XYZ file of C-alpha atoms in Angstrom:
508
model
C -141.640 52.693 65.966
C -140.680 48.697 66.813
C -139.375 47.669 70.040
C -135.190 48.264 69.848
C -134.946 44.630 71.152
C -137.622 42.978 68.759
C -135.443 45.413 65.994
C -132.445 43.872 66.720
C -133.594 40.093 66.727
C -135.175 40.983 63.221
C -131.884 42.360 61.967
C -133.093 45.496 61.170
C -130.752 48.834 61.348
C -133.142 51.333 62.761
C -132.973 54.498 61.288
C -131.448 53.397 57.971
C -132.456 55.545 54.941
C -135.109 54.231 52.415
C -134.034 55.189 49.261
C -135.364 52.288 47.189
C -137.694 52.319 44.355
C -139.942 49.303 44.938
C -139.444 46.511 42.432
C -140.145 43.127 44.188
C -143.726 41.860 43.515
C -142.762 39.226 46.384
C -140.853 39.379 49.600
C -139.694 36.634 51.507
C -137.867 36.478 55.354
C -135.789 33.447 56.019
C -133.515 31.894 54.020
C -133.713 28.047 55.381
C -133.847 25.898 52.677
C -137.521 25.603 52.248
C -136.883 29.672 51.978
C -134.131 29.771 49.678
C -136.071 26.985 47.382
C -139.393 28.814 47.265
C -138.111 32.110 46.761
C -136.064 30.279 43.475
C -139.663 28.997 42.658
C -141.257 32.303 42.554
C -138.639 33.951 40.356
C -138.483 31.153 37.804
C -142.742 32.099 37.270
C -141.258 35.436 36.133
C -141.848 37.426 39.706
C -139.299 39.313 41.250
C -138.452 38.288 45.073
C -137.163 40.048 47.375
C -135.155 38.432 50.322
C -133.794 38.599 53.563
C -132.641 37.190 56.930
C -132.076 38.039 60.400
C -128.347 36.958 59.403
C -127.769 39.281 56.557
C -124.505 37.594 55.458
C -126.435 34.717 54.855
C -128.498 37.119 52.035
C -125.138 37.756 50.263
C -124.203 34.433 50.373
C -127.364 33.375 48.325
C -127.474 36.188 46.227
C -124.026 35.343 45.104
C -124.866 31.467 44.677
C -128.019 29.882 44.107
C -129.773 33.397 43.391
C -127.513 34.608 40.681
C -128.577 35.771 37.554
C -132.310 35.631 38.745
C -134.429 38.162 39.476
C -133.832 38.266 43.266
C -132.924 41.118 45.126
C -131.549 41.449 48.861
C -132.150 43.282 51.548
C -130.126 44.060 54.847
C -132.779 45.513 57.038
C -136.551 45.323 57.655
C -136.736 48.637 56.187
C -135.154 48.293 53.265
C -137.083 45.139 52.751
C -140.284 46.975 53.058
C -138.930 49.912 51.027
C -138.186 47.416 47.915
C -141.684 45.791 48.079
C -144.377 47.018 45.281
C -147.518 48.150 47.182
C -149.685 46.107 48.325
C -146.658 44.218 50.137
C -146.793 40.815 49.563
C -144.812 39.544 52.398
C -144.324 35.705 53.527
C -142.322 34.667 56.606
C -140.475 31.132 56.952
C -139.323 31.155 59.958
C -139.582 28.817 63.067
C -143.033 28.713 64.361
C -144.007 30.525 67.407
C -142.520 33.889 69.061
C -140.340 34.089 66.164
C -143.677 34.657 63.826
C -144.399 37.394 66.424
C -141.315 38.956 66.458
C -141.220 39.786 62.441
C -144.977 40.841 62.385
C -143.926 43.915 64.997
C -140.796 44.456 63.301
C -142.403 44.656 59.926
C -145.559 46.780 61.154
C -143.597 50.039 61.286
C -142.598 50.111 57.851
C -145.948 48.738 56.391
C -149.352 50.396 54.971
C -152.856 49.712 55.076
C -153.918 46.839 52.809
C -150.442 44.977 52.534
C -150.480 41.374 53.605
C -148.102 39.120 55.853
C -148.268 35.171 54.859
C -147.114 32.659 57.534
C -145.750 29.788 55.373
C -144.429 27.878 58.576
C -146.149 24.913 60.776
C -147.356 27.368 63.233
C -150.202 25.926 65.168
C -153.872 27.323 64.073
C -154.738 28.952 67.344
C -151.888 31.274 66.488
C -153.224 32.093 62.967
C -156.547 32.879 64.648
C -155.194 35.173 66.955
C -152.654 36.583 64.257
C -155.667 37.257 62.024
C -157.402 39.184 64.216
C -154.711 41.095 65.518
C -153.099 42.067 62.229
C -157.359 43.221 61.016
C -157.272 45.809 63.909
C -153.997 47.148 62.087
C -155.385 47.690 58.679
C -152.816 44.752 57.747
C -154.094 41.472 56.052
C -152.471 38.181 57.216
C -152.698 35.057 55.565
C -151.861 31.431 57.525
C -150.502 29.013 54.550
C -150.310 25.560 55.048
C -146.838 24.305 52.660
C -146.516 20.992 52.039
C -144.009 18.904 49.812
C -141.082 19.135 51.325
C -137.475 21.015 49.700
C -138.393 19.680 46.456
C -141.535 20.738 46.421
C -140.806 24.354 47.760
C -138.412 24.189 44.569
C -140.930 23.143 42.039
C -144.274 23.252 43.381
C -145.839 22.577 46.692
C -149.284 22.119 47.751
C -150.369 25.495 49.697
C -153.298 25.776 51.527
C -154.009 29.578 52.229
C -156.310 30.451 54.999
C -156.804 33.602 57.134
C -158.375 37.488 55.579
C -160.001 36.416 52.294
C -159.193 39.776 50.863
C -155.543 39.055 50.325
C -156.211 36.150 48.138
C -156.699 38.079 45.172
C -153.489 39.611 45.652
C -151.382 36.543 46.216
C -153.581 33.954 43.864
C -151.268 34.562 40.586
C -148.566 33.818 42.391
C -149.371 31.284 44.541
C -151.245 29.251 41.817
C -148.059 29.593 39.953
C -145.833 28.107 41.904
C -147.512 25.025 43.199
C -147.514 21.432 41.937
C -150.332 20.752 39.240
C -153.122 18.056 39.492
C -154.497 16.949 35.875
C -153.747 21.114 34.765
C -155.208 22.380 38.034
C -153.119 23.996 40.726
C -152.857 22.168 43.717
C -153.552 25.796 45.908
C -156.965 27.279 46.694
C -158.561 29.531 49.149
C -159.190 27.245 52.541
C -161.335 29.539 54.610
C -161.169 31.820 57.404
C -158.818 32.990 60.187
C -156.435 29.824 60.877
C -158.308 27.162 58.501
C -155.233 27.254 56.039
C -153.071 26.125 58.879
C -155.465 23.813 60.581
C -156.215 21.711 57.068
C -152.170 21.664 57.191
C -152.406 20.046 60.748
C -154.935 17.682 59.620
C -152.646 17.292 56.288
C -149.883 16.032 58.478
C -152.138 14.179 61.058
C -153.431 12.008 58.047
C -149.304 11.903 56.828
C -148.644 9.755 60.217
C -151.511 7.571 59.687
C -150.707 6.873 55.878
C -147.010 6.297 57.128
C -148.021 3.860 60.197
C -150.361 1.566 57.993
C -147.633 1.483 55.355
C -145.071 0.634 58.192
C -147.668 -1.716 59.351
C -148.211 -3.657 56.052
C -143.871 -3.882 55.670
C -143.911 -5.538 58.978
C -146.949 -8.093 58.165
C -145.109 -9.159 55.042
C -141.393 -9.014 56.989
C -142.456 -11.297 59.862
C -145.604 -12.601 59.104
C -144.401 -13.764 55.625
C -141.270 -13.958 55.896
C -140.407 -11.869 52.682
C -137.020 -9.945 52.506
C -136.768 -6.599 51.971
C -136.265 -6.636 48.105
C -139.104 -8.828 48.102
C -141.395 -6.474 50.231
C -140.119 -3.834 47.646
C -141.156 -5.688 44.468
C -144.533 -5.555 46.486
C -144.735 -2.061 46.785
C -143.797 -1.269 43.468
C -146.194 -3.256 42.174
C -148.870 -1.700 44.540
C -147.424 1.756 43.445
C -149.283 0.656 39.802
C -152.385 -0.068 41.058
C -155.415 1.978 43.727
C -152.224 2.822 46.493
C -150.348 4.579 43.791
C -149.485 7.814 45.824
C -145.593 9.533 47.114
C -145.256 7.386 50.165
C -145.604 3.998 48.265
C -143.150 5.095 45.875
C -140.891 5.799 48.646
C -140.993 3.235 50.815
C -140.263 1.004 47.652
C -136.936 3.100 47.003
C -135.680 2.501 50.486
C -136.662 -1.096 50.506
C -134.176 -1.494 47.596
C -131.690 0.704 49.185
C -128.574 -1.523 50.026
C -125.608 -0.263 53.107
C -122.318 -0.641 51.360
C -121.995 -4.198 52.466
C -124.870 -5.159 50.126
C -127.378 -5.748 52.752
C -130.645 -3.551 53.155
C -129.972 -0.007 54.895
C -133.847 -0.390 56.442
C -132.695 -3.407 58.424
C -130.172 -1.475 60.694
C -132.488 1.637 61.036
C -132.666 2.015 65.011
C -136.746 1.492 65.505
C -137.229 4.557 67.259
C -139.396 7.022 65.490
C -139.522 10.878 65.982
C -141.998 13.250 65.780
C -142.284 16.939 65.795
C -145.947 17.658 66.792
C -148.555 18.242 64.415
C -149.975 14.568 64.475
C -150.555 14.907 67.934
C -151.874 18.714 67.560
C -154.206 16.632 65.207
C -155.470 14.136 67.731
C -155.602 16.669 70.711
C -157.991 18.807 68.699
C -160.101 15.963 67.350
C -160.711 14.617 71.422
C -161.623 18.286 71.997
C -164.275 18.401 69.447
C -165.428 15.085 70.487
C -164.264 13.423 66.978
C -163.488 9.650 66.396
C -160.192 10.438 64.224
C -158.981 7.106 66.195
C -156.230 6.329 63.032
C -154.121 9.568 63.148
C -154.401 8.794 67.444
C -153.309 5.246 67.032
C -150.504 6.625 64.614
C -149.020 9.215 67.280
C -149.262 6.522 69.959
C -147.552 3.906 67.755
C -144.538 6.483 67.834
C -144.746 6.851 71.607
C -144.669 2.969 71.961
C -141.394 3.060 69.543
C -139.840 5.325 71.657
C -139.540 2.671 74.396
C -136.718 0.905 72.876
C -135.314 -0.120 76.130
C -138.580 -1.003 77.829
C -139.580 -3.323 74.830
C -136.182 -4.703 75.174
C -136.450 -6.078 78.214
C -140.599 -6.844 77.763
C -139.298 -8.976 74.756
C -137.750 -11.216 76.957
C -140.481 -11.195 79.723
C -143.311 -11.786 77.602
C -145.037 -14.183 75.374
C -146.960 -14.133 72.428
C -147.156 -16.572 69.183
C -144.331 -17.099 66.620
C -146.134 -15.906 63.286
C -146.233 -19.037 60.744
C -147.486 -18.658 57.723
C -149.501 -21.384 55.663
C -151.297 -20.716 52.615
C -151.185 -18.695 49.081
C -149.052 -16.161 50.162
C -149.995 -14.444 46.868
C -153.365 -14.248 47.772
C -152.757 -12.943 51.087
C -150.653 -9.479 49.520
C -153.344 -8.935 47.227
C -155.495 -9.099 50.770
C -153.357 -6.878 52.594
C -153.316 -4.163 49.774
C -156.841 -4.051 49.958
C -156.600 -3.955 53.821
C -154.198 -1.021 53.349
C -156.518 0.873 50.734
C -159.845 0.394 53.022
C -157.900 1.385 56.034
C -156.512 4.535 54.192
C -160.182 5.300 52.951
C -161.155 5.352 56.750
C -157.975 7.311 57.635
C -159.218 10.025 54.883
C -162.843 9.858 56.274
C -162.029 10.410 59.676
C -160.085 13.442 58.444
C -162.970 15.034 56.230
C -165.024 14.516 59.564
C -162.686 16.504 61.648
C -162.390 19.174 59.218
C -165.969 19.444 58.896
C -166.698 19.894 62.291
C -163.843 22.245 62.828
C -165.554 24.338 60.482
C -169.505 24.002 62.058
C -167.453 24.920 65.673
C -164.928 27.789 64.820
C -167.556 29.299 62.182
C -165.053 29.222 59.212
C -166.641 28.863 55.502
C -164.221 25.587 54.223
C -163.827 25.107 50.663
C -163.617 20.910 51.166
C -163.517 20.118 46.899
C -160.072 22.107 46.927
C -158.902 20.522 49.871
C -158.735 17.299 48.497
C -157.293 19.182 45.353
C -154.508 20.390 47.159
C -153.410 17.335 48.452
C -152.941 15.652 45.123
C -149.670 16.901 44.220
C -146.652 18.889 45.562
C -147.674 17.032 48.977
C -146.545 14.391 51.397
C -149.999 12.317 51.197
C -150.446 13.088 47.555
C -151.969 9.826 46.064
C -153.872 8.754 43.153
C -157.174 8.475 45.374
C -156.985 11.880 46.237
C -158.574 12.683 42.950
C -161.595 10.535 43.617
C -162.034 12.422 46.867
C -162.441 15.786 45.016
C -164.665 13.964 42.944
C -166.755 13.404 45.392
C -167.086 16.714 47.227
C -167.309 18.751 43.917
C -170.369 16.016 43.239
C -171.653 16.880 46.584
C -170.405 19.995 48.648
C -172.799 18.792 51.475
C -171.426 14.935 51.698
C -172.076 13.718 55.191
C -169.267 11.438 55.133
C -166.928 10.076 52.596
C -168.226 6.648 53.054
C -171.531 7.758 51.906
C -169.995 8.642 48.430
C -171.066 5.577 46.250
C -167.150 4.974 44.922
C -165.805 4.934 48.222
C -168.684 3.259 49.502
C -168.531 0.100 46.643
C -164.772 0.285 47.447
C -164.844 -0.616 50.867
C -167.267 -3.065 50.262
C -165.037 -4.900 47.617
C -162.361 -4.472 50.230
C -163.832 -5.934 53.560
C -163.066 -9.894 53.218
C -159.877 -9.344 52.764
C -159.356 -6.329 55.218
C -160.933 -9.067 57.814
C -158.800 -11.778 56.853
C -155.614 -9.599 57.524
C -156.638 -8.067 60.946
C -157.510 -11.590 61.906
C -154.179 -13.131 61.120
C -151.799 -10.472 62.666
C -154.077 -11.073 65.924
C -153.379 -14.858 65.519
C -149.327 -14.045 64.860
C -148.852 -11.646 67.488
C -148.001 -9.072 65.022
C -149.371 -5.308 66.422
C -151.404 -3.844 63.368
C -152.822 -0.895 66.040
C -153.972 1.173 62.772
C -155.325 -1.400 60.560
C -157.259 -2.901 63.548
C -158.307 0.645 64.984
C -159.390 1.285 61.191
C -161.844 -1.816 61.315
C -163.145 -0.925 64.292
C -164.078 2.874 63.347
C -165.941 1.256 60.387
C -167.770 -1.407 62.326
C -168.687 1.269 64.909
C -169.859 3.566 62.523
C -172.236 1.064 60.318
C -173.672 0.441 63.559
C -177.582 1.884 64.364
C -176.903 0.553 67.893
C -173.597 0.583 69.969
C -173.369 -0.842 74.144
C -173.004 3.104 74.887
C -176.605 2.517 76.228
C -174.994 0.444 79.090
C -172.203 2.976 79.211
C -174.717 5.570 80.307
C -176.517 3.593 82.633
C -172.945 3.177 84.775
C -172.559 6.587 84.457
C -176.424 7.394 85.948
C -175.482 4.577 88.399
C -172.264 5.745 89.934
C -172.535 9.386 89.526
C -175.788 10.619 88.544
C -175.164 11.728 85.257
C -178.468 10.891 83.382
C -179.422 8.892 80.371
C -181.945 9.550 77.875
C -184.432 6.898 76.692
C -184.747 5.958 73.300
C -187.676 7.258 71.087
C -189.547 4.075 70.498
C -189.295 3.062 74.237
C -190.446 6.139 75.323
C -193.436 6.447 78.004
C -194.760 8.350 80.814
C -192.461 7.483 83.058
C -189.457 7.605 80.728
C -190.497 10.361 78.324
C -188.597 11.579 75.063
C -185.972 14.063 75.077
C -185.555 14.076 78.951
C -182.478 13.893 80.678
C -183.286 10.959 83.183
C -181.781 9.944 86.470
C -182.843 6.819 88.059
C -182.213 5.521 91.489
C -180.655 2.256 90.838
C -180.211 0.632 94.428
C -182.915 2.192 95.954
C -180.322 3.788 98.228
C -179.481 7.130 95.984
C -181.120 10.172 95.827
C -183.194 11.987 93.179
C -180.606 14.407 92.607
C -178.798 13.937 89.669
C -175.569 15.612 88.244
C -174.198 17.690 85.000
C -175.025 16.163 81.464
C -172.004 16.807 80.232
C -171.279 14.971 76.475
C -167.863 14.455 74.981
């Protein structure tokens, strides 16, 4: 029997009779905006849904209003909720990540049977989904950790869904998930991602890429505003045009709308908003994981740090009166520069996605996951925040070559980034001369130049590490000799005063 405290927390009426014939195809716990909209979406696709919320009065309000007349039933206890579900029970949790998910799992277990399925659709951290998959497997229950993207509108009319966990659950939830998900060119923006916490991992990387996309757009806005002196309306016109070409995407579209939106006094509302960004942590998780895996996901990292810098609003105010720099002054063909900026944004976005897929591929090796790479790009083509026209090209790249080492090696993206280079470099050089910060643009180009460099100055870095810490180095194969053999960890007594004992040879 469930612990009494957990039972009370979950709204369980312990000991309540279960005289309910199973009638519901799907159950959902959590009636906040996302939960309500997802239930309505499932019901619209011909499935009967059972709704439960810890505050049971919310169930009644939902049934009497938004759910009225639809194939939706309610429950006032976990026992009643489980009794109303057909086998295997398909239960989705849309509750706050962390302890509430574990508490609801514990409250459900006494009323479940082997083969039943629990789906966590919240923004859980993937290590928690790894743990829950293993724990529930030992109980005979299938666990699915699913990324859900698209906000409340996506939940209602078609989100991007990224399920992972116990693969034996997929045949039982596939019909519902692919029915309710967004569609792109007739294909569902939902497919099985991979093992254990892979679904939530891919959602985490999605959110990290979202951070990068948003930062790049903000930098482009700043360059147009401060560098070219354009008004919000004029910048909105630029984004409107960009949204008809290679940058066609949800985030470009909403940026256009934001820039066109005026306050009651007729002035742009965006100009009045405090320049102090918030974050919920998923971008930070991506950056931390990239560091843990030793992967150079630099653009997402810069996007996170840019939000942190924006939070220093008062300090930046003081610095603006003390620290000097150039005043932007544009000379030349504005339209030509806007075209260059479009290419710079496109190239930087390609780098962001290339880095994101590098991280995903490396995680699959590290965690021994079987990941469905072509389907990941497909899942992001519709319903989610980073949906854009060029995700179709990413899908094609991985369908053409599922073992593609890097997105930049694909012919389409190789050609695209080569064509964008002149404009990309021109824009970044101008921002440096104008004193306009462009950390995401700059790090994207720096990564590109570093990635295409056969030789980097890390040879000197290794020599430094060996000099002060005896951390050793390896010799280039073409320079190998009897003194410095290939493939061996070598320590040199650089000054003649040190010893010959080397330290560890740890690698980032």
